[in-house]
Amino acid sequence: MPDGLNILIMGATYGSLLASKLILAGHSCTMVCLPDEADVINSDGLRLRIPVKGRDGLLDVHPTSAPGAGSVSAVGPDQASPSDYDLVVLAMQEPQYRLPGVRDLLARKAASGTPAMSIMNMPPLPYLARLPGIDVNALRDCFADPAVWDEFDPDLMTLASPDPQAFKPPEEPLNLLQVTLPTNFKVAAFANPDHTAMLRRIEADILNVRFDTGNGMVELPVKLKVHQSLYVPLAKWAMLLTGNYRCITPDGPQAIRDAVHGDLEQSAQLYDWVKGVCVGLGADPGDLVPFEKYANAASNLLKPSSAARALYGGAPFIERVDRLVQTLARSRGESHAMLDKTVSLVEDQLAQNRAAPDAA
């Protein structure tokens, strides 16, 4: 068996889900994170709590303890050298890349020539530049700091649709992630076939993992699925705008389930409209997820989205997929009243947050 890959993951919250899968598959991960997170990861590794088909409750997984597992370590942004790795994974929320230290690390990544895979909800500008017919300059205002992406080579960037849902329980250690929706990461091919071959190797390695529960071997959910189409990762947009961003209401945050199921007919109409925007950009309808499948999954999402929690927690910036899709649609002469309402709600709340005396 060939030696495992060395992978740098920027972000230890959502990034720890993919890292756990990579480690179980025999690859080694370095997590870029805050000092408190780094201390726990370096002393205890990562912990994953995940539902498994056919089992009651959640399965606790300690990835580095499994036979054949890779290793994990954690560092601060100033300690990471992207050129030392086979792949860089962008797993922070988009506004975090504007912060000192992280911004510098991103610049080193751009200069390194190392391929990068984003698992952000917000597609990085270099990935959008790979989509034919899109004027990325018209999208810059949708980003917290678009200049951080200026030196990136689009051919070295790909995007995975972050479909799996997970959170860190506040009462648990910082290295534990709990999965609520164990679906798959769907990643588009790189421009370079050799880089795509690396993704396909990771795909196969994760698929072949079996985990010993003590009562038998099980296949763990959450895979990486490689697709040739650049548009497959855009399937998340309809989910985000129908569920995650509609958690944002004039009265505060609501659960994703309530946002979707409060008015299923209205949700289906918005969902299909966003799918239509993606098809207009070049997606094949078969690249996208039917509303019924998403609505069924959303029925188990009992918490507000991270975007809603951050917005009503006072964040001065959040990821603006809502504004991105609105801008792309308007460039094609299209609009949707529900989306426009959401964008206005977000803009108004962000303005309040930025005007607060303690705004970051």
Short mmCIF file of N, CA and C in Angstrom, two decimals, residues 167-292:
data_model
loop_
_atom_site.label_atom_id
_atom_site.label_comp_id
_atom_site.label_asym_id
_atom_site.label_seq_id
_atom_site.Cartn_x
_atom_site.Cartn_y
_atom_site.Cartn_z
N PHE A 167 -21.90 19.51 14.17
CA PHE A 167 -21.67 20.63 15.08
C PHE A 167 -20.83 20.15 16.26
N LYS A 168 -20.26 21.11 16.97
CA LYS A 168 -19.51 20.80 18.18
C LYS A 168 -20.40 21.07 19.39
N PRO A 169 -20.81 20.01 20.11
CA PRO A 169 -21.64 20.24 21.30
C PRO A 169 -20.91 21.11 22.30
N PRO A 170 -21.53 22.19 22.77
CA PRO A 170 -20.80 23.14 23.64
C PRO A 170 -20.34 22.53 24.96
N GLU A 171 -21.01 21.47 25.41
CA GLU A 171 -20.65 20.86 26.67
C GLU A 171 -19.54 19.82 26.55
N GLU A 172 -19.10 19.55 25.32
CA GLU A 172 -18.11 18.50 25.06
C GLU A 172 -16.72 19.11 24.82
N PRO A 173 -15.66 18.30 24.86
CA PRO A 173 -14.32 18.79 24.57
C PRO A 173 -14.24 19.38 23.16
N LEU A 174 -13.27 20.28 22.96
CA LEU A 174 -13.15 21.00 21.70
C LEU A 174 -12.78 20.11 20.52
N ASN A 175 -12.31 18.89 20.79
CA ASN A 175 -11.91 18.01 19.69
C ASN A 175 -13.01 17.05 19.27
N LEU A 176 -14.22 17.20 19.80
CA LEU A 176 -15.32 16.30 19.46
C LEU A 176 -16.29 16.98 18.51
N LEU A 177 -16.63 16.29 17.42
CA LEU A 177 -17.61 16.76 16.45
C LEU A 177 -18.73 15.74 16.36
N GLN A 178 -19.97 16.22 16.39
CA GLN A 178 -21.14 15.34 16.29
C GLN A 178 -21.83 15.55 14.95
N VAL A 179 -22.02 14.46 14.23
CA VAL A 179 -22.62 14.51 12.91
C VAL A 179 -24.13 14.36 13.03
N THR A 180 -24.87 15.25 12.40
CA THR A 180 -26.33 15.18 12.43
C THR A 180 -26.92 14.70 11.10
N LEU A 181 -26.20 14.93 10.00
CA LEU A 181 -26.67 14.48 8.69
C LEU A 181 -25.47 13.86 7.96
N PRO A 182 -25.37 12.52 7.94
CA PRO A 182 -24.17 11.86 7.43
C PRO A 182 -24.21 11.60 5.92
N THR A 183 -24.35 12.68 5.16
CA THR A 183 -24.34 12.55 3.70
C THR A 183 -22.89 12.69 3.19
N ASN A 184 -22.72 12.81 1.88
CA ASN A 184 -21.38 12.76 1.29
C ASN A 184 -20.89 14.13 0.83
N PHE A 185 -19.56 14.29 0.85
CA PHE A 185 -18.92 15.41 0.18
C PHE A 185 -18.87 15.09 -1.31
N LYS A 186 -19.37 16.00 -2.15
CA LYS A 186 -19.34 15.81 -3.59
C LYS A 186 -18.37 16.83 -4.18
N VAL A 187 -17.25 16.34 -4.70
CA VAL A 187 -16.18 17.23 -5.12
C VAL A 187 -16.02 17.20 -6.64
N ALA A 188 -15.78 18.36 -7.20
CA ALA A 188 -15.53 18.47 -8.64
C ALA A 188 -14.08 18.15 -8.94
N ALA A 189 -13.83 17.68 -10.14
CA ALA A 189 -12.48 17.37 -10.58
C ALA A 189 -11.64 18.64 -10.65
N PHE A 190 -10.33 18.46 -10.46
CA PHE A 190 -9.37 19.54 -10.71
C PHE A 190 -9.17 19.71 -12.22
N ALA A 191 -8.56 20.80 -12.60
CA ALA A 191 -8.17 20.98 -14.00
C ALA A 191 -7.04 20.02 -14.38
N ASN A 192 -6.16 19.72 -13.43
CA ASN A 192 -5.02 18.84 -13.66
C ASN A 192 -5.42 17.39 -13.38
N PRO A 193 -5.32 16.49 -14.36
CA PRO A 193 -5.71 15.09 -14.15
C PRO A 193 -4.95 14.41 -13.01
N ASP A 194 -3.70 14.79 -12.78
CA ASP A 194 -2.95 14.20 -11.68
C ASP A 194 -3.55 14.57 -10.34
N HIS A 195 -4.01 15.79 -10.21
CA HIS A 195 -4.65 16.22 -8.96
C HIS A 195 -6.00 15.52 -8.78
N THR A 196 -6.72 15.34 -9.89
CA THR A 196 -7.98 14.59 -9.82
C THR A 196 -7.72 13.14 -9.42
N ALA A 197 -6.63 12.56 -9.93
CA ALA A 197 -6.29 11.19 -9.56
C ALA A 197 -6.04 11.08 -8.05
N MET A 198 -5.47 12.11 -7.45
CA MET A 198 -5.29 12.12 -6.01
C MET A 198 -6.65 12.10 -5.29
N LEU A 199 -7.60 12.88 -5.79
CA LEU A 199 -8.94 12.87 -5.20
C LEU A 199 -9.58 11.49 -5.33
N ARG A 200 -9.40 10.85 -6.47
CA ARG A 200 -9.99 9.52 -6.66
C ARG A 200 -9.33 8.49 -5.76
N ARG A 201 -8.05 8.67 -5.48
CA ARG A 201 -7.40 7.78 -4.51
C ARG A 201 -8.01 7.98 -3.13
N ILE A 202 -8.21 9.22 -2.72
CA ILE A 202 -8.83 9.50 -1.43
C ILE A 202 -10.24 8.91 -1.39
N GLU A 203 -10.99 9.11 -2.48
CA GLU A 203 -12.35 8.56 -2.57
C GLU A 203 -12.34 7.06 -2.31
N ALA A 204 -11.44 6.33 -2.98
CA ALA A 204 -11.38 4.87 -2.83
C ALA A 204 -10.92 4.48 -1.43
N ASP A 205 -9.95 5.20 -0.88
CA ASP A 205 -9.44 4.86 0.44
C ASP A 205 -10.52 5.02 1.51
N ILE A 206 -11.30 6.10 1.43
CA ILE A 206 -12.37 6.32 2.40
C ILE A 206 -13.46 5.26 2.23
N LEU A 207 -13.77 4.92 0.98
CA LEU A 207 -14.80 3.91 0.71
C LEU A 207 -14.43 2.56 1.30
N ASN A 208 -13.15 2.24 1.35
CA ASN A 208 -12.71 0.92 1.80
C ASN A 208 -12.58 0.79 3.32
N VAL A 209 -12.75 1.88 4.04
CA VAL A 209 -12.58 1.83 5.50
C VAL A 209 -13.70 1.02 6.15
N ARG A 210 -13.32 0.16 7.07
CA ARG A 210 -14.27 -0.53 7.95
C ARG A 210 -13.81 -0.31 9.38
N PHE A 211 -14.76 -0.03 10.25
CA PHE A 211 -14.43 0.35 11.63
C PHE A 211 -14.90 -0.74 12.58
N ASP A 212 -14.03 -1.12 13.50
CA ASP A 212 -14.34 -2.16 14.48
C ASP A 212 -15.03 -1.53 15.68
N THR A 213 -16.30 -1.85 15.86
CA THR A 213 -17.08 -1.30 16.97
C THR A 213 -16.90 -2.09 18.26
N GLY A 214 -16.20 -3.22 18.17
CA GLY A 214 -16.13 -4.13 19.30
C GLY A 214 -17.17 -5.23 19.20
N ASN A 215 -18.16 -4.98 18.36
CA ASN A 215 -19.21 -5.98 18.09
C ASN A 215 -19.29 -6.27 16.60
N GLY A 216 -18.20 -6.06 15.90
CA GLY A 216 -18.19 -6.31 14.47
C GLY A 216 -17.72 -5.09 13.69
N MET A 217 -17.41 -5.32 12.42
CA MET A 217 -16.93 -4.25 11.54
C MET A 217 -18.11 -3.56 10.86
N VAL A 218 -18.05 -2.24 10.78
CA VAL A 218 -19.11 -1.48 10.12
C VAL A 218 -18.51 -0.52 9.11
N GLU A 219 -19.30 -0.18 8.11
CA GLU A 219 -18.94 0.86 7.16
C GLU A 219 -19.46 2.18 7.69
N LEU A 220 -18.59 3.16 7.79
CA LEU A 220 -18.98 4.45 8.32
C LEU A 220 -19.52 5.35 7.21
N PRO A 221 -20.56 6.12 7.48
CA PRO A 221 -21.07 7.04 6.47
C PRO A 221 -20.15 8.25 6.30
N VAL A 222 -20.50 9.09 5.36
CA VAL A 222 -19.78 10.29 4.93
C VAL A 222 -18.58 9.89 4.08
N LYS A 223 -18.79 9.91 2.78
CA LYS A 223 -17.76 9.57 1.81
C LYS A 223 -17.36 10.83 1.03
N LEU A 224 -16.31 10.71 0.25
CA LEU A 224 -15.94 11.73 -0.72
C LEU A 224 -16.23 11.17 -2.11
N LYS A 225 -17.09 11.84 -2.86
CA LYS A 225 -17.47 11.39 -4.19
C LYS A 225 -16.95 12.38 -5.23
N VAL A 226 -16.13 11.89 -6.15
CA VAL A 226 -15.50 12.75 -7.15
C VAL A 226 -16.37 12.79 -8.41
N HIS A 227 -16.62 13.99 -8.92
CA HIS A 227 -17.44 14.19 -10.12
C HIS A 227 -16.65 15.01 -11.13
N GLN A 228 -16.82 14.69 -12.39
CA GLN A 228 -16.13 15.44 -13.44
C GLN A 228 -16.75 16.83 -13.62
N SER A 229 -18.05 16.93 -13.40
CA SER A 229 -18.75 18.20 -13.61
C SER A 229 -18.36 19.23 -12.56
N LEU A 230 -18.10 20.45 -12.99
CA LEU A 230 -17.82 21.55 -12.08
C LEU A 230 -19.06 22.02 -11.33
N TYR A 231 -20.23 21.60 -11.80
CA TYR A 231 -21.48 22.14 -11.26
C TYR A 231 -22.09 21.30 -10.14
N VAL A 232 -21.60 20.08 -9.95
CA VAL A 232 -22.17 19.22 -8.92
C VAL A 232 -22.12 19.87 -7.53
N PRO A 233 -20.99 20.52 -7.14
CA PRO A 233 -20.98 21.13 -5.80
C PRO A 233 -21.99 22.26 -5.62
N LEU A 234 -22.50 22.82 -6.71
CA LEU A 234 -23.49 23.90 -6.59
C LEU A 234 -24.83 23.40 -6.09
N ALA A 235 -25.00 22.08 -6.00
CA ALA A 235 -26.26 21.53 -5.49
C ALA A 235 -26.57 22.03 -4.09
N LYS A 236 -25.54 22.43 -3.34
CA LYS A 236 -25.77 22.90 -1.97
C LYS A 236 -26.49 24.25 -1.95
N TRP A 237 -26.42 25.02 -3.04
CA TRP A 237 -27.00 26.36 -3.01
C TRP A 237 -28.50 26.34 -2.73
N ALA A 238 -29.23 25.44 -3.39
CA ALA A 238 -30.69 25.38 -3.16
C ALA A 238 -30.98 25.00 -1.72
N MET A 239 -30.18 24.12 -1.15
CA MET A 239 -30.37 23.72 0.25
C MET A 239 -30.12 24.89 1.19
N LEU A 240 -29.04 25.61 0.92
CA LEU A 240 -28.69 26.74 1.79
C LEU A 240 -29.77 27.82 1.76
N LEU A 241 -30.26 28.15 0.58
CA LEU A 241 -31.19 29.27 0.47
C LEU A 241 -32.60 28.88 0.91
N THR A 242 -32.92 27.59 0.81
CA THR A 242 -34.24 27.14 1.25
C THR A 242 -34.27 26.87 2.75
N GLY A 243 -33.16 26.40 3.28
CA GLY A 243 -33.11 26.03 4.69
C GLY A 243 -32.25 26.96 5.52
N ASN A 244 -30.94 26.92 5.32
CA ASN A 244 -30.00 27.61 6.21
C ASN A 244 -30.26 29.10 6.33
N TYR A 245 -30.44 29.79 5.20
CA TYR A 245 -30.62 31.24 5.26
C TYR A 245 -32.04 31.62 5.67
N ARG A 246 -33.00 30.73 5.45
CA ARG A 246 -34.36 31.03 5.92
C ARG A 246 -34.54 30.71 7.40
N CYS A 247 -33.47 30.24 8.05
CA CYS A 247 -33.46 30.23 9.52
C CYS A 247 -33.42 31.65 10.07
N ILE A 248 -33.05 32.60 9.21
CA ILE A 248 -32.96 34.01 9.60
C ILE A 248 -34.33 34.64 9.41
N THR A 249 -34.94 35.05 10.50
CA THR A 249 -36.28 35.66 10.45
C THR A 249 -36.24 37.00 11.18
N PRO A 250 -37.25 37.85 10.98
CA PRO A 250 -37.28 39.13 11.71
C PRO A 250 -37.32 38.95 13.22
N ASP A 251 -37.75 37.78 13.67
CA ASP A 251 -37.88 37.53 15.10
C ASP A 251 -36.73 36.72 15.68
N GLY A 252 -35.68 36.51 14.89
CA GLY A 252 -34.55 35.73 15.38
C GLY A 252 -34.44 34.41 14.65
N PRO A 253 -33.50 33.56 15.08
CA PRO A 253 -33.24 32.32 14.35
C PRO A 253 -34.30 31.25 14.59
N GLN A 254 -34.51 30.41 13.59
CA GLN A 254 -35.36 29.24 13.73
C GLN A 254 -34.60 28.02 13.21
N ALA A 255 -35.08 26.82 13.55
CA ALA A 255 -34.43 25.59 13.13
C ALA A 255 -34.55 25.42 11.62
N ILE A 256 -33.58 24.71 11.02
CA ILE A 256 -33.65 24.42 9.59
C ILE A 256 -34.92 23.66 9.27
N ARG A 257 -35.28 22.69 10.10
CA ARG A 257 -36.52 21.93 9.87
C ARG A 257 -37.71 22.87 9.75
N ASP A 258 -37.81 23.84 10.64
CA ASP A 258 -38.96 24.74 10.63
C ASP A 258 -38.92 25.67 9.42
N ALA A 259 -37.73 26.07 9.04
CA ALA A 259 -37.61 26.93 7.86
C ALA A 259 -38.12 26.22 6.61
N VAL A 260 -37.82 24.93 6.50
CA VAL A 260 -38.20 24.16 5.31
C VAL A 260 -39.64 23.67 5.39
N HIS A 261 -40.01 23.12 6.53
CA HIS A 261 -41.31 22.45 6.65
C HIS A 261 -42.42 23.37 7.13
N GLY A 262 -42.09 24.61 7.50
CA GLY A 262 -43.14 25.54 7.90
C GLY A 262 -44.12 25.81 6.77
N ASP A 263 -43.63 25.82 5.55
CA ASP A 263 -44.47 25.97 4.35
C ASP A 263 -43.77 25.21 3.23
N LEU A 264 -44.08 23.93 3.10
CA LEU A 264 -43.37 23.08 2.15
C LEU A 264 -43.56 23.55 0.71
N GLU A 265 -44.74 24.02 0.37
CA GLU A 265 -44.98 24.46 -1.00
C GLU A 265 -44.10 25.66 -1.35
N GLN A 266 -44.01 26.60 -0.41
CA GLN A 266 -43.17 27.77 -0.63
C GLN A 266 -41.70 27.37 -0.70
N SER A 267 -41.30 26.45 0.16
CA SER A 267 -39.91 25.98 0.16
C SER A 267 -39.56 25.30 -1.16
N ALA A 268 -40.46 24.46 -1.64
CA ALA A 268 -40.22 23.75 -2.90
C ALA A 268 -40.08 24.73 -4.06
N GLN A 269 -40.89 25.79 -4.03
CA GLN A 269 -40.85 26.77 -5.12
C GLN A 269 -39.50 27.49 -5.14
N LEU A 270 -39.01 27.90 -3.96
CA LEU A 270 -37.72 28.58 -3.90
C LEU A 270 -36.60 27.62 -4.27
N TYR A 271 -36.66 26.42 -3.76
CA TYR A 271 -35.63 25.41 -4.03
C TYR A 271 -35.50 25.18 -5.53
N ASP A 272 -36.62 25.00 -6.20
CA ASP A 272 -36.58 24.73 -7.64
C ASP A 272 -36.11 25.95 -8.43
N TRP A 273 -36.41 27.15 -7.91
CA TRP A 273 -35.93 28.35 -8.59
C TRP A 273 -34.40 28.43 -8.52
N VAL A 274 -33.83 28.12 -7.35
CA VAL A 274 -32.37 28.15 -7.22
C VAL A 274 -31.75 27.07 -8.12
N LYS A 275 -32.36 25.90 -8.18
CA LYS A 275 -31.88 24.88 -9.11
C LYS A 275 -31.88 25.42 -10.54
N GLY A 276 -32.92 26.18 -10.89
CA GLY A 276 -33.00 26.76 -12.22
C GLY A 276 -31.87 27.74 -12.49
N VAL A 277 -31.47 28.49 -11.47
CA VAL A 277 -30.32 29.39 -11.62
C VAL A 277 -29.07 28.57 -11.94
N CYS A 278 -28.87 27.46 -11.22
CA CYS A 278 -27.70 26.61 -11.45
C CYS A 278 -27.71 26.01 -12.85
N VAL A 279 -28.88 25.58 -13.30
CA VAL A 279 -29.00 25.03 -14.65
C VAL A 279 -28.69 26.12 -15.68
N GLY A 280 -29.15 27.33 -15.42
CA GLY A 280 -28.86 28.43 -16.32
C GLY A 280 -27.37 28.74 -16.42
N LEU A 281 -26.63 28.46 -15.35
CA LEU A 281 -25.19 28.68 -15.36
C LEU A 281 -24.45 27.57 -16.09
N GLY A 282 -25.12 26.41 -16.27
CA GLY A 282 -24.48 25.32 -16.98
C GLY A 282 -24.64 23.95 -16.35
N ALA A 283 -25.27 23.87 -15.18
CA ALA A 283 -25.44 22.59 -14.51
C ALA A 283 -26.43 21.71 -15.26
N ASP A 284 -26.18 20.43 -15.25
CA ASP A 284 -27.15 19.46 -15.73
C ASP A 284 -28.16 19.22 -14.60
N PRO A 285 -29.46 19.15 -14.89
CA PRO A 285 -30.43 18.89 -13.81
C PRO A 285 -30.08 17.65 -13.00
N GLY A 286 -29.44 16.68 -13.63
CA GLY A 286 -29.05 15.48 -12.92
C GLY A 286 -27.93 15.70 -11.92
N ASP A 287 -27.23 16.87 -12.01
CA ASP A 287 -26.19 17.21 -11.04
C ASP A 287 -26.79 17.60 -9.69
N LEU A 288 -28.06 17.92 -9.67
CA LEU A 288 -28.69 18.57 -8.52
C LEU A 288 -29.58 17.61 -7.76
N VAL A 289 -29.90 17.96 -6.53
CA VAL A 289 -30.63 17.08 -5.61
C VAL A 289 -32.12 17.43 -5.65
N PRO A 290 -33.02 16.45 -5.81
CA PRO A 290 -34.46 16.74 -5.80
C PRO A 290 -34.90 17.33 -4.46
N PHE A 291 -35.90 18.20 -4.51
CA PHE A 291 -36.39 18.84 -3.30
C PHE A 291 -36.86 17.81 -2.27
N GLU A 292 -37.54 16.78 -2.72
CA GLU A 292 -38.09 15.80 -1.78
C GLU A 292 -36.99 15.15 -0.94
#
